[in-house]
Amino acid sequence: MFDTMTLTKIVGGFCGALLIFLLGNWAAESLYHVGGGGHGEGEQVSGYVIETGAETQKAEPKKEVSFVEVFASADPAKGERVFNKCQACHKVAEGENAIGPSLYGVVGRKVDSVAGYNYSGALEKVVDVWTPQHLNDFLTDPQEYAPGTAMSFPGLSDIEDRANVIAYLDQLDGDTYPMPEVKAAAPAADTQQAAADTEQAAADTQQAAADQNAAQPQAPAADGGEATPAADSGESEFSTLVAAADPADGERVFNKCRACHRLEKGANGVGPHLFDVVGRDIASVEGFRYSDALTALEGAWTEDKLNAWLEDPRGFAPGNRMSFPGLRKIEDRASLVAYLKTIK
Ligand code: HEC
Ligand code: HEC
């Protein structure tokens, strides 16, 4: 069928095409390497550097999201899936210990407190109560947080995983931990407020009882303060302890407050600034949005009132937004108040 000529033409055409292809390829390659001067063969460098702004974006500091914000929108259902990572060692049923202690009701629970579980003791050296924030810090890197802990778990690097699993653990006992209001969550704020208001109604009825428990024994006055001018005269047992306490110890205790409180005037955080707080009127910091539970209290923060507040914030002012479980030891409260007295 083919004569030699046709065959030569076909082969020639093919060679020509191949040549053009190779030439084109070479041209493209050399273009590709333009601008990549100095780079060795085989390196994949694009010919033109296109300014996308990607680099500069990367250089900007990432927006810091606080755990409190992430926790506010955490999803317990997702947390249940994260809990698969804990299941090898932990059960959630009450009282059922495994390699690790039962995690029923762990949020808000005292550290190392499950009966019949043999703890290493490393945890209670660094933390008293498992608040959501403490759990977050612990679960980020257990070994770093509590060196020597028997929990051999590398940690959860994703803040959302941590928030979700803590939210999951939090609802197991049907009693969720009250977190401070997140300022950024503006759209939800109103519904939160409504919930807070109904809580408030209940809180008000408890208030009378709380006043009796928490206020100074010599002053069972109905409204917790103004009728007690003698309260700060330094006569109470607590004031004696404060006078004898070491402010340097108190400064260490204050580490438990730092997540939410600053000491510089005007520097409000999750909580109001604590500059000159001893003797300051309750709920009086300009620009800080207090809960009704706190604004309802009259008078000033006497040493005794601070003692009662810091021992049990929820008991002292039910419905308030300071999600802090309290300082169990009276010596801690006394040294802390001694320290706060120096901040003015
Ligand atoms: C390899 C086993 C193991 C895994 C996995 C593990 N834990 Fe633990 N966990 C332990 C042990 C052991 C302890 C006791 C630590 C000690 O006494 O130092 C503990 C202690 C704890 C405590 C303190 C409880 C208390 O009563 O004070 C919490 C909270 C906790 N684990 C949560 C978790 C969560 C949440 C996960 C999953 C994200 C997890 N653990 C994964 C073994 C484990
Ligand atoms: C998780 C955050 C958080 C922690 C931790 C915390 N607080 Fe607070 N605190 C708050 C919030 C929020 C308020 C405002 C409460 C309200 O309006 O109901 C508050 C209010 C107060 C007030 C009342 C101030 C005023 O202007 O009337 C004092 C005093 C106080 N905290 C002291 C402390 C001390 C001392 C510690 C540490 C032992 C501490 N708090 C730990 C969040 C926190």
Short mmCIF file of C-alpha atoms and ligand atoms in Angstrom, two decimals:
data_model
loop_
_atom_site.label_atom_id
_atom_site.label_comp_id
_atom_site.label_asym_id
_atom_site.label_seq_id
_atom_site.Cartn_x
_atom_site.Cartn_y
_atom_site.Cartn_z
CA MET A 1 0.00 0.00 0.00
CA PHE A 2 2.65 2.51 1.04
CA ASP A 3 5.40 3.44 -1.30
CA THR A 4 8.70 4.53 0.17
CA MET A 5 7.89 8.14 -0.50
CA THR A 6 4.70 8.12 1.49
CA LEU A 7 6.44 6.35 4.32
CA THR A 8 9.28 8.91 4.29
CA LYS A 9 6.73 11.72 4.36
CA ILE A 10 4.93 10.22 7.30
CA VAL A 11 8.12 9.59 9.22
CA GLY A 12 9.43 13.02 8.25
CA GLY A 13 6.18 14.64 9.34
CA PHE A 14 6.29 12.80 12.59
CA CYS A 15 9.92 13.80 13.21
CA GLY A 16 9.04 17.40 12.39
CA ALA A 17 6.15 17.34 14.81
CA LEU A 18 8.36 15.78 17.44
CA LEU A 19 11.00 18.44 16.84
CA ILE A 20 8.45 21.23 17.18
CA PHE A 21 7.10 19.60 20.29
CA LEU A 22 10.58 19.30 21.80
CA LEU A 23 11.48 22.85 20.80
CA GLY A 24 8.25 24.14 22.28
CA ASN A 25 8.88 22.20 25.41
CA TRP A 26 12.39 23.57 25.70
CA ALA A 27 11.14 27.11 25.17
CA ALA A 28 8.50 26.62 27.81
CA GLU A 29 11.01 25.15 30.22
CA SER A 30 13.41 28.01 29.85
CA LEU A 31 10.54 30.44 30.37
CA TYR A 32 9.50 28.47 33.38
CA HIS A 33 12.92 28.93 34.88
CA VAL A 34 13.11 32.65 34.13
CA GLY A 35 13.24 34.51 37.39
CA GLY A 36 14.24 31.39 39.21
CA GLY A 37 17.90 32.29 38.62
CA GLY A 38 20.31 30.62 40.94
CA HIS A 39 18.13 27.62 41.58
CA GLY A 40 19.55 24.25 40.73
CA GLU A 41 18.21 21.85 38.11
CA GLY A 42 15.11 19.95 38.97
CA GLU A 43 13.91 22.41 41.53
CA GLN A 44 10.29 23.28 41.06
CA VAL A 45 10.34 27.02 41.01
CA SER A 46 7.69 28.99 39.26
CA GLY A 47 8.95 31.42 36.69
CA TYR A 48 7.13 34.40 37.97
CA VAL A 49 6.57 35.32 41.54
CA ILE A 50 2.99 36.44 41.70
CA GLU A 51 2.24 38.67 44.64
CA THR A 52 -0.85 37.09 46.13
CA GLY A 53 -0.36 38.60 49.51
CA ALA A 54 -0.38 35.10 50.94
CA GLU A 55 2.96 35.56 52.65
CA THR A 56 2.05 38.80 54.32
CA GLN A 57 -1.20 37.29 55.52
CA LYS A 58 0.68 34.44 57.10
CA ALA A 59 2.97 36.82 58.89
CA GLU A 60 0.12 38.57 60.66
CA PRO A 61 -0.53 37.20 64.14
CA LYS A 62 -3.41 34.77 64.20
CA LYS A 63 -6.45 36.09 65.99
CA GLU A 64 -6.30 34.72 69.50
CA VAL A 65 -9.48 32.92 70.40
CA SER A 66 -9.88 32.34 74.05
CA PHE A 67 -11.00 28.98 75.32
CA VAL A 68 -13.99 30.61 76.96
CA GLU A 69 -15.21 31.78 73.55
CA VAL A 70 -14.76 28.39 71.94
CA PHE A 71 -16.35 26.64 74.90
CA ALA A 72 -19.39 28.91 74.67
CA SER A 73 -20.32 27.29 71.36
CA ALA A 74 -18.99 23.81 72.04
CA ASP A 75 -20.95 20.79 70.86
CA PRO A 76 -21.32 17.89 73.31
CA ALA A 77 -22.30 15.53 70.48
CA LYS A 78 -19.01 16.16 68.73
CA GLY A 79 -17.32 15.84 72.10
CA GLU A 80 -18.72 12.36 72.49
CA ARG A 81 -16.80 11.37 69.36
CA VAL A 82 -13.63 13.01 70.70
CA PHE A 83 -14.15 10.97 73.85
CA ASN A 84 -13.30 7.85 71.83
CA LYS A 85 -9.71 8.87 72.43
CA CYS A 86 -10.22 8.67 76.18
CA GLN A 87 -12.32 5.52 76.26
CA ALA A 88 -9.37 3.15 76.47
CA CYS A 89 -8.75 4.45 79.98
CA HIS A 90 -11.84 6.28 81.22
CA LYS A 91 -15.44 5.37 81.84
CA VAL A 92 -18.15 7.95 82.26
CA ALA A 93 -20.37 5.89 84.52
CA GLU A 94 -20.38 7.10 88.10
CA GLY A 95 -17.85 5.33 90.29
CA GLU A 96 -16.48 3.13 87.50
CA ASN A 97 -12.75 3.45 87.50
CA ALA A 98 -10.55 1.89 84.85
CA ILE A 99 -6.95 2.73 84.02
CA GLY A 100 -8.03 6.31 84.73
CA PRO A 101 -10.67 7.50 87.21
CA SER A 102 -14.35 7.76 86.33
CA LEU A 103 -15.06 11.04 84.56
CA TYR A 104 -18.68 11.30 85.69
CA GLY A 105 -19.25 14.85 86.92
CA VAL A 106 -15.58 15.72 86.43
CA VAL A 107 -16.30 19.29 85.37
CA GLY A 108 -16.36 21.29 88.58
CA ARG A 109 -15.11 18.29 90.55
CA LYS A 110 -12.24 18.45 93.01
CA VAL A 111 -9.02 17.14 91.51
CA ASP A 112 -7.97 13.64 92.55
CA SER A 113 -11.21 13.04 94.40
CA VAL A 114 -12.68 9.81 93.03
CA ALA A 115 -12.97 7.33 95.87
CA GLY A 116 -11.08 4.10 95.38
CA TYR A 117 -8.89 5.42 92.60
CA ASN A 118 -5.16 5.41 93.19
CA TYR A 119 -3.91 8.74 91.84
CA SER A 120 -0.29 9.64 91.21
CA GLY A 121 -0.68 12.86 93.18
CA ALA A 122 0.85 14.89 90.34
CA LEU A 123 -2.44 16.57 89.43
CA GLU A 124 -3.36 17.99 92.81
CA LYS A 125 0.05 19.64 92.95
CA VAL A 126 -0.95 21.96 90.13
CA VAL A 127 -4.73 22.35 90.29
CA ASP A 128 -7.59 22.23 92.84
CA VAL A 129 -10.77 21.96 90.87
CA TRP A 130 -11.46 20.87 87.29
CA THR A 131 -12.99 24.00 85.86
CA PRO A 132 -13.48 23.89 82.08
CA GLN A 133 -10.47 26.18 81.71
CA HIS A 134 -8.26 23.92 83.83
CA LEU A 135 -9.40 20.87 81.91
CA ASN A 136 -8.57 22.69 78.70
CA ASP A 137 -5.07 23.45 79.92
CA PHE A 138 -4.57 19.90 81.19
CA LEU A 139 -5.86 18.21 78.04
CA THR A 140 -3.68 20.37 75.79
CA ASP A 141 -0.61 18.57 77.07
CA PRO A 142 -1.13 16.51 80.24
CA GLN A 143 2.56 15.83 80.86
CA GLU A 144 3.56 19.43 80.53
CA TYR A 145 0.68 20.65 82.66
CA ALA A 146 1.19 18.13 85.44
CA PRO A 147 4.66 16.65 85.17
CA GLY A 148 4.67 13.10 86.43
CA THR A 149 0.96 12.48 85.92
CA ALA A 150 0.08 8.86 85.33
CA MET A 151 -2.14 9.85 82.41
CA SER A 152 -0.06 8.82 79.43
CA PHE A 153 -1.97 10.65 76.79
CA PRO A 154 -0.25 13.05 74.40
CA GLY A 155 -3.02 15.64 74.55
CA LEU A 156 -5.58 17.12 72.20
CA SER A 157 -3.99 19.77 70.03
CA ASP A 158 -7.24 21.16 68.63
CA ILE A 159 -8.95 23.69 70.90
CA GLU A 160 -12.36 22.75 69.48
CA ASP A 161 -11.81 19.09 70.29
CA ARG A 162 -10.96 20.09 73.83
CA ALA A 163 -13.96 22.39 74.19
CA ASN A 164 -16.29 19.77 72.72
CA VAL A 165 -15.09 16.91 74.89
CA ILE A 166 -15.28 19.10 78.01
CA ALA A 167 -18.82 20.12 77.03
CA TYR A 168 -19.64 16.43 76.60
CA LEU A 169 -18.24 15.56 80.02
CA ASP A 170 -19.97 18.59 81.52
CA GLN A 171 -23.49 17.49 80.67
CA LEU A 172 -23.13 13.89 81.87
CA ASP A 173 -24.39 14.66 85.36
CA GLY A 174 -27.10 17.03 84.11
CA ASP A 175 -25.50 20.00 85.82
CA THR A 176 -23.53 22.24 83.48
CA TYR A 177 -20.79 24.52 84.64
CA PRO A 178 -21.70 28.22 84.55
CA MET A 179 -19.26 30.07 82.32
CA PRO A 180 -18.73 33.82 82.16
CA GLU A 181 -20.63 35.61 79.46
CA VAL A 182 -18.63 35.94 76.27
CA LYS A 183 -18.60 39.52 75.14
CA ALA A 184 -18.12 38.68 71.46
CA ALA A 185 -21.28 36.60 71.33
CA ALA A 186 -23.50 39.57 70.70
CA PRO A 187 -26.40 37.94 68.83
CA ALA A 188 -26.85 35.28 71.48
CA ALA A 189 -26.51 37.75 74.30
CA ASP A 190 -30.18 38.57 74.52
CA THR A 191 -31.33 35.01 74.90
CA GLN A 192 -28.55 34.47 77.41
CA GLN A 193 -29.75 37.52 79.24
CA ALA A 194 -33.27 36.16 79.35
CA ALA A 195 -31.98 32.93 80.82
CA ALA A 196 -29.86 34.89 83.27
CA ASP A 197 -32.90 36.93 84.29
CA THR A 198 -34.98 33.91 85.11
CA GLU A 199 -32.06 32.51 87.06
CA GLN A 200 -31.96 35.85 88.76
CA ALA A 201 -35.48 35.46 90.05
CA ALA A 202 -34.47 32.24 91.72
CA ALA A 203 -31.24 33.84 92.86
CA ASP A 204 -33.06 36.69 94.58
CA THR A 205 -35.01 34.36 96.78
CA GLN A 206 -31.78 32.61 97.70
CA GLN A 207 -30.13 35.92 98.36
CA ALA A 208 -31.59 36.39 101.80
CA ALA A 209 -30.26 33.02 102.86
CA ALA A 210 -26.89 33.73 101.30
CA ASP A 211 -26.63 37.02 103.12
CA GLN A 212 -27.08 35.27 106.39
CA ASN A 213 -24.45 32.72 105.57
CA ALA A 214 -21.97 34.96 103.92
CA ALA A 215 -22.19 38.37 105.48
CA GLN A 216 -20.58 39.24 108.76
CA PRO A 217 -22.16 37.44 111.69
CA GLN A 218 -22.54 40.67 113.64
CA ALA A 219 -24.56 42.17 110.81
CA PRO A 220 -27.46 40.08 109.58
CA ALA A 221 -28.74 43.27 107.90
CA ALA A 222 -31.23 42.69 105.12
CA ASP A 223 -29.21 44.21 102.34
CA GLY A 224 -25.74 42.98 102.87
CA GLY A 225 -23.65 46.03 103.58
CA GLU A 226 -24.42 49.63 104.30
CA ALA A 227 -25.73 48.96 107.74
CA THR A 228 -22.39 47.49 108.75
CA PRO A 229 -19.93 50.33 109.15
CA ALA A 230 -17.94 48.41 111.71
CA ALA A 231 -17.38 45.46 109.44
CA ASP A 232 -13.97 46.53 108.18
CA SER A 233 -12.57 47.61 111.49
CA GLY A 234 -10.21 44.67 111.47
CA GLU A 235 -11.77 42.89 114.40
CA SER A 236 -12.91 39.72 112.71
CA GLU A 237 -10.97 36.50 112.82
CA PHE A 238 -10.37 36.77 109.10
CA SER A 239 -8.92 40.27 109.37
CA THR A 240 -6.50 39.02 111.98
CA LEU A 241 -5.38 36.36 109.53
CA VAL A 242 -5.03 38.95 106.77
CA ALA A 243 -2.90 41.14 108.99
CA ALA A 244 -0.59 38.23 109.69
CA ALA A 245 -0.53 36.89 106.12
CA ASP A 246 2.31 37.22 103.65
CA PRO A 247 1.30 39.19 100.54
CA ALA A 248 3.95 37.27 98.57
CA ASP A 249 1.96 34.07 99.18
CA GLY A 250 -1.12 35.92 98.05
CA GLU A 251 0.56 36.93 94.84
CA ARG A 252 0.98 33.23 94.04
CA VAL A 253 -2.64 32.52 94.90
CA PHE A 254 -3.58 35.32 92.54
CA ASN A 255 -2.36 33.14 89.66
CA LYS A 256 -5.75 31.47 89.92
CA CYS A 257 -7.45 34.76 89.16
CA ARG A 258 -5.19 36.01 86.39
CA ALA A 259 -7.08 34.31 83.59
CA CYS A 260 -9.94 36.71 84.21
CA HIS A 261 -8.68 39.64 86.29
CA ARG A 262 -6.00 42.27 85.82
CA LEU A 263 -4.69 44.55 88.48
CA GLU A 264 -4.21 47.73 86.48
CA LYS A 265 -6.90 50.33 86.83
CA GLY A 266 -9.32 50.19 83.91
CA ALA A 267 -7.93 46.94 82.49
CA ASN A 268 -11.04 44.81 82.48
CA GLY A 269 -10.87 41.27 81.21
CA VAL A 270 -13.40 38.52 81.62
CA GLY A 271 -13.78 40.01 85.09
CA PRO A 272 -13.41 43.62 86.25
CA HIS A 273 -9.95 44.98 87.11
CA LEU A 274 -9.02 44.49 90.76
CA PHE A 275 -7.00 47.65 91.36
CA ASP A 276 -7.72 48.87 94.90
CA VAL A 277 -10.52 46.34 95.25
CA VAL A 278 -10.34 46.03 99.03
CA GLY A 279 -12.71 48.70 100.29
CA ARG A 280 -13.99 49.45 96.78
CA ASP A 281 -17.75 49.60 96.25
CA ILE A 282 -19.15 46.32 94.99
CA ALA A 283 -19.80 46.25 91.24
CA SER A 284 -18.50 49.77 90.72
CA VAL A 285 -15.96 49.48 87.91
CA GLU A 286 -16.89 51.81 85.07
CA GLY A 287 -17.44 50.07 81.77
CA PHE A 288 -17.70 46.58 83.19
CA ARG A 289 -21.02 44.84 82.69
CA TYR A 290 -21.78 43.10 85.96
CA SER A 291 -24.49 40.55 86.49
CA ASP A 292 -27.59 41.66 88.36
CA ALA A 293 -26.51 39.31 91.12
CA LEU A 294 -23.52 41.49 91.87
CA THR A 295 -25.04 44.91 91.23
CA ALA A 296 -27.84 43.99 93.65
CA LEU A 297 -25.30 43.87 96.49
CA GLU A 298 -24.71 47.12 98.33
CA GLY A 299 -21.73 48.41 100.21
CA ALA A 300 -18.04 47.86 99.70
CA TRP A 301 -15.74 44.86 99.48
CA THR A 302 -14.72 44.57 103.11
CA GLU A 303 -12.16 41.94 103.98
CA ASP A 304 -14.89 39.75 105.39
CA LYS A 305 -17.04 40.03 102.32
CA LEU A 306 -14.09 39.19 100.10
CA ASN A 307 -13.45 36.20 102.33
CA ALA A 308 -17.01 34.96 101.90
CA TRP A 309 -17.05 35.73 98.15
CA LEU A 310 -13.76 34.02 97.45
CA GLU A 311 -14.65 30.99 99.51
CA ASP A 312 -17.82 30.37 97.55
CA PRO A 313 -18.69 32.88 94.83
CA ARG A 314 -21.88 31.05 93.89
CA GLY A 315 -23.11 30.82 97.44
CA PHE A 316 -22.31 34.47 98.18
CA ALA A 317 -24.08 35.90 95.14
CA PRO A 318 -26.14 33.21 93.44
CA GLY A 319 -26.48 33.80 89.72
CA ASN A 320 -23.29 35.86 89.43
CA ARG A 321 -21.04 35.36 86.43
CA MET A 322 -17.71 34.66 88.07
CA SER A 323 -17.20 31.04 87.21
CA PHE A 324 -14.68 30.29 89.85
CA PRO A 325 -15.25 27.45 92.29
CA GLY A 326 -13.72 29.26 95.25
CA LEU A 327 -10.63 29.00 97.39
CA ARG A 328 -11.04 26.29 99.98
CA LYS A 329 -8.24 27.29 102.30
CA ILE A 330 -8.77 30.28 104.56
CA GLU A 331 -4.99 30.92 104.57
CA ASP A 332 -5.06 31.28 100.78
CA ARG A 333 -7.92 33.74 100.99
CA ALA A 334 -6.19 35.71 103.73
CA SER A 335 -2.85 35.98 101.92
CA LEU A 336 -4.65 36.86 98.70
CA VAL A 337 -6.58 39.67 100.37
CA ALA A 338 -3.32 40.84 102.01
CA TYR A 339 -1.80 40.95 98.52
CA LEU A 340 -4.77 42.75 96.98
CA LYS A 341 -4.51 45.37 99.73
CA THR A 342 -1.06 46.25 98.42
CA ILE A 343 -2.45 46.95 94.94
CA LYS A 344 -3.52 50.57 95.14
C1 HEC B 1 -3.73 5.87 78.36
C2 HEC B 1 -4.77 6.07 79.33
C3 HEC B 1 -5.49 7.41 79.34
C4 HEC B 1 -6.07 8.08 78.30
C5 HEC B 1 -6.09 7.70 76.82
C6 HEC B 1 -6.70 9.25 78.88
N1 HEC B 1 -6.50 9.26 80.22
FE1 HEC B 1 -7.17 10.67 81.53
N2 HEC B 1 -6.23 9.75 83.07
C7 HEC B 1 -5.51 8.57 82.96
C8 HEC B 1 -4.89 8.28 84.24
C9 HEC B 1 -4.02 7.09 84.54
C10 HEC B 1 -5.27 9.32 85.12
C11 HEC B 1 -4.82 9.52 86.57
C12 HEC B 1 -3.66 10.49 86.50
C13 HEC B 1 -2.87 10.67 87.78
O1 HEC B 1 -3.29 10.22 88.84
O2 HEC B 1 -1.80 11.32 87.66
C14 HEC B 1 -6.11 10.22 84.34
C15 HEC B 1 -6.71 11.38 84.86
C16 HEC B 1 -7.58 12.18 84.17
C17 HEC B 1 -8.29 13.29 84.73
C18 HEC B 1 -8.24 13.76 86.18
C19 HEC B 1 -9.42 13.14 86.92
C20 HEC B 1 -9.46 13.42 88.40
O3 HEC B 1 -10.24 12.72 89.05
O4 HEC B 1 -8.77 14.31 88.91
C21 HEC B 1 -9.06 13.81 83.72
C22 HEC B 1 -9.98 15.00 83.83
C23 HEC B 1 -8.82 13.04 82.54
N3 HEC B 1 -7.91 12.05 82.84
C24 HEC B 1 -9.43 13.26 81.33
C25 HEC B 1 -9.12 12.58 80.15
C26 HEC B 1 -9.72 12.85 78.87
C27 HEC B 1 -10.81 13.88 78.61
C28 HEC B 1 -9.12 12.02 77.97
C29 HEC B 1 -9.33 11.97 76.47
C30 HEC B 1 -9.19 13.19 75.75
C31 HEC B 1 -8.18 11.19 78.70
N4 HEC B 1 -8.21 11.55 80.01
C32 HEC B 1 -7.40 10.18 78.13
C33 HEC B 1 -5.38 7.78 81.83
C34 HEC B 1 -5.78 8.16 80.55
C1 HEC B 2 -13.18 32.45 85.07
C2 HEC B 2 -13.01 33.86 85.32
C3 HEC B 2 -12.75 34.36 86.72
C4 HEC B 2 -11.83 33.90 87.63
C5 HEC B 2 -10.88 32.73 87.49
C6 HEC B 2 -11.94 34.76 88.76
N1 HEC B 2 -12.89 35.71 88.53
FE1 HEC B 2 -13.41 37.22 89.80
N2 HEC B 2 -14.87 37.81 88.53
C7 HEC B 2 -15.11 37.26 87.29
C8 HEC B 2 -16.30 37.87 86.73
C9 HEC B 2 -16.91 37.55 85.36
C10 HEC B 2 -16.75 38.82 87.66
C11 HEC B 2 -18.00 39.66 87.56
C12 HEC B 2 -19.12 38.81 88.16
C13 HEC B 2 -20.51 39.34 87.96
O1 HEC B 2 -20.70 40.45 87.46
O2 HEC B 2 -21.43 38.57 88.29
C14 HEC B 2 -15.83 38.76 88.78
C15 HEC B 2 -15.91 39.56 89.91
C16 HEC B 2 -14.98 39.60 90.92
C17 HEC B 2 -14.97 40.51 92.02
C18 HEC B 2 -15.97 41.62 92.24
C19 HEC B 2 -15.35 42.89 91.72
C20 HEC B 2 -16.24 44.08 91.76
O3 HEC B 2 -15.89 45.05 91.07
O4 HEC B 2 -17.26 44.10 92.46
C21 HEC B 2 -13.89 40.22 92.80
C22 HEC B 2 -13.47 40.92 94.07
C23 HEC B 2 -13.24 39.11 92.19
N3 HEC B 2 -13.91 38.75 91.04
C24 HEC B 2 -12.07 38.53 92.66
C25 HEC B 2 -11.50 37.39 92.13
C26 HEC B 2 -10.35 36.74 92.70
C27 HEC B 2 -9.54 37.27 93.88
C28 HEC B 2 -10.12 35.62 91.96
C29 HEC B 2 -9.06 34.55 92.19
C30 HEC B 2 -9.06 33.89 93.45
C31 HEC B 2 -11.11 35.60 90.90
N4 HEC B 2 -11.92 36.67 91.05
C32 HEC B 2 -11.18 34.63 89.91
C33 HEC B 2 -14.39 36.26 86.68
C34 HEC B 2 -13.40 35.50 87.30
#
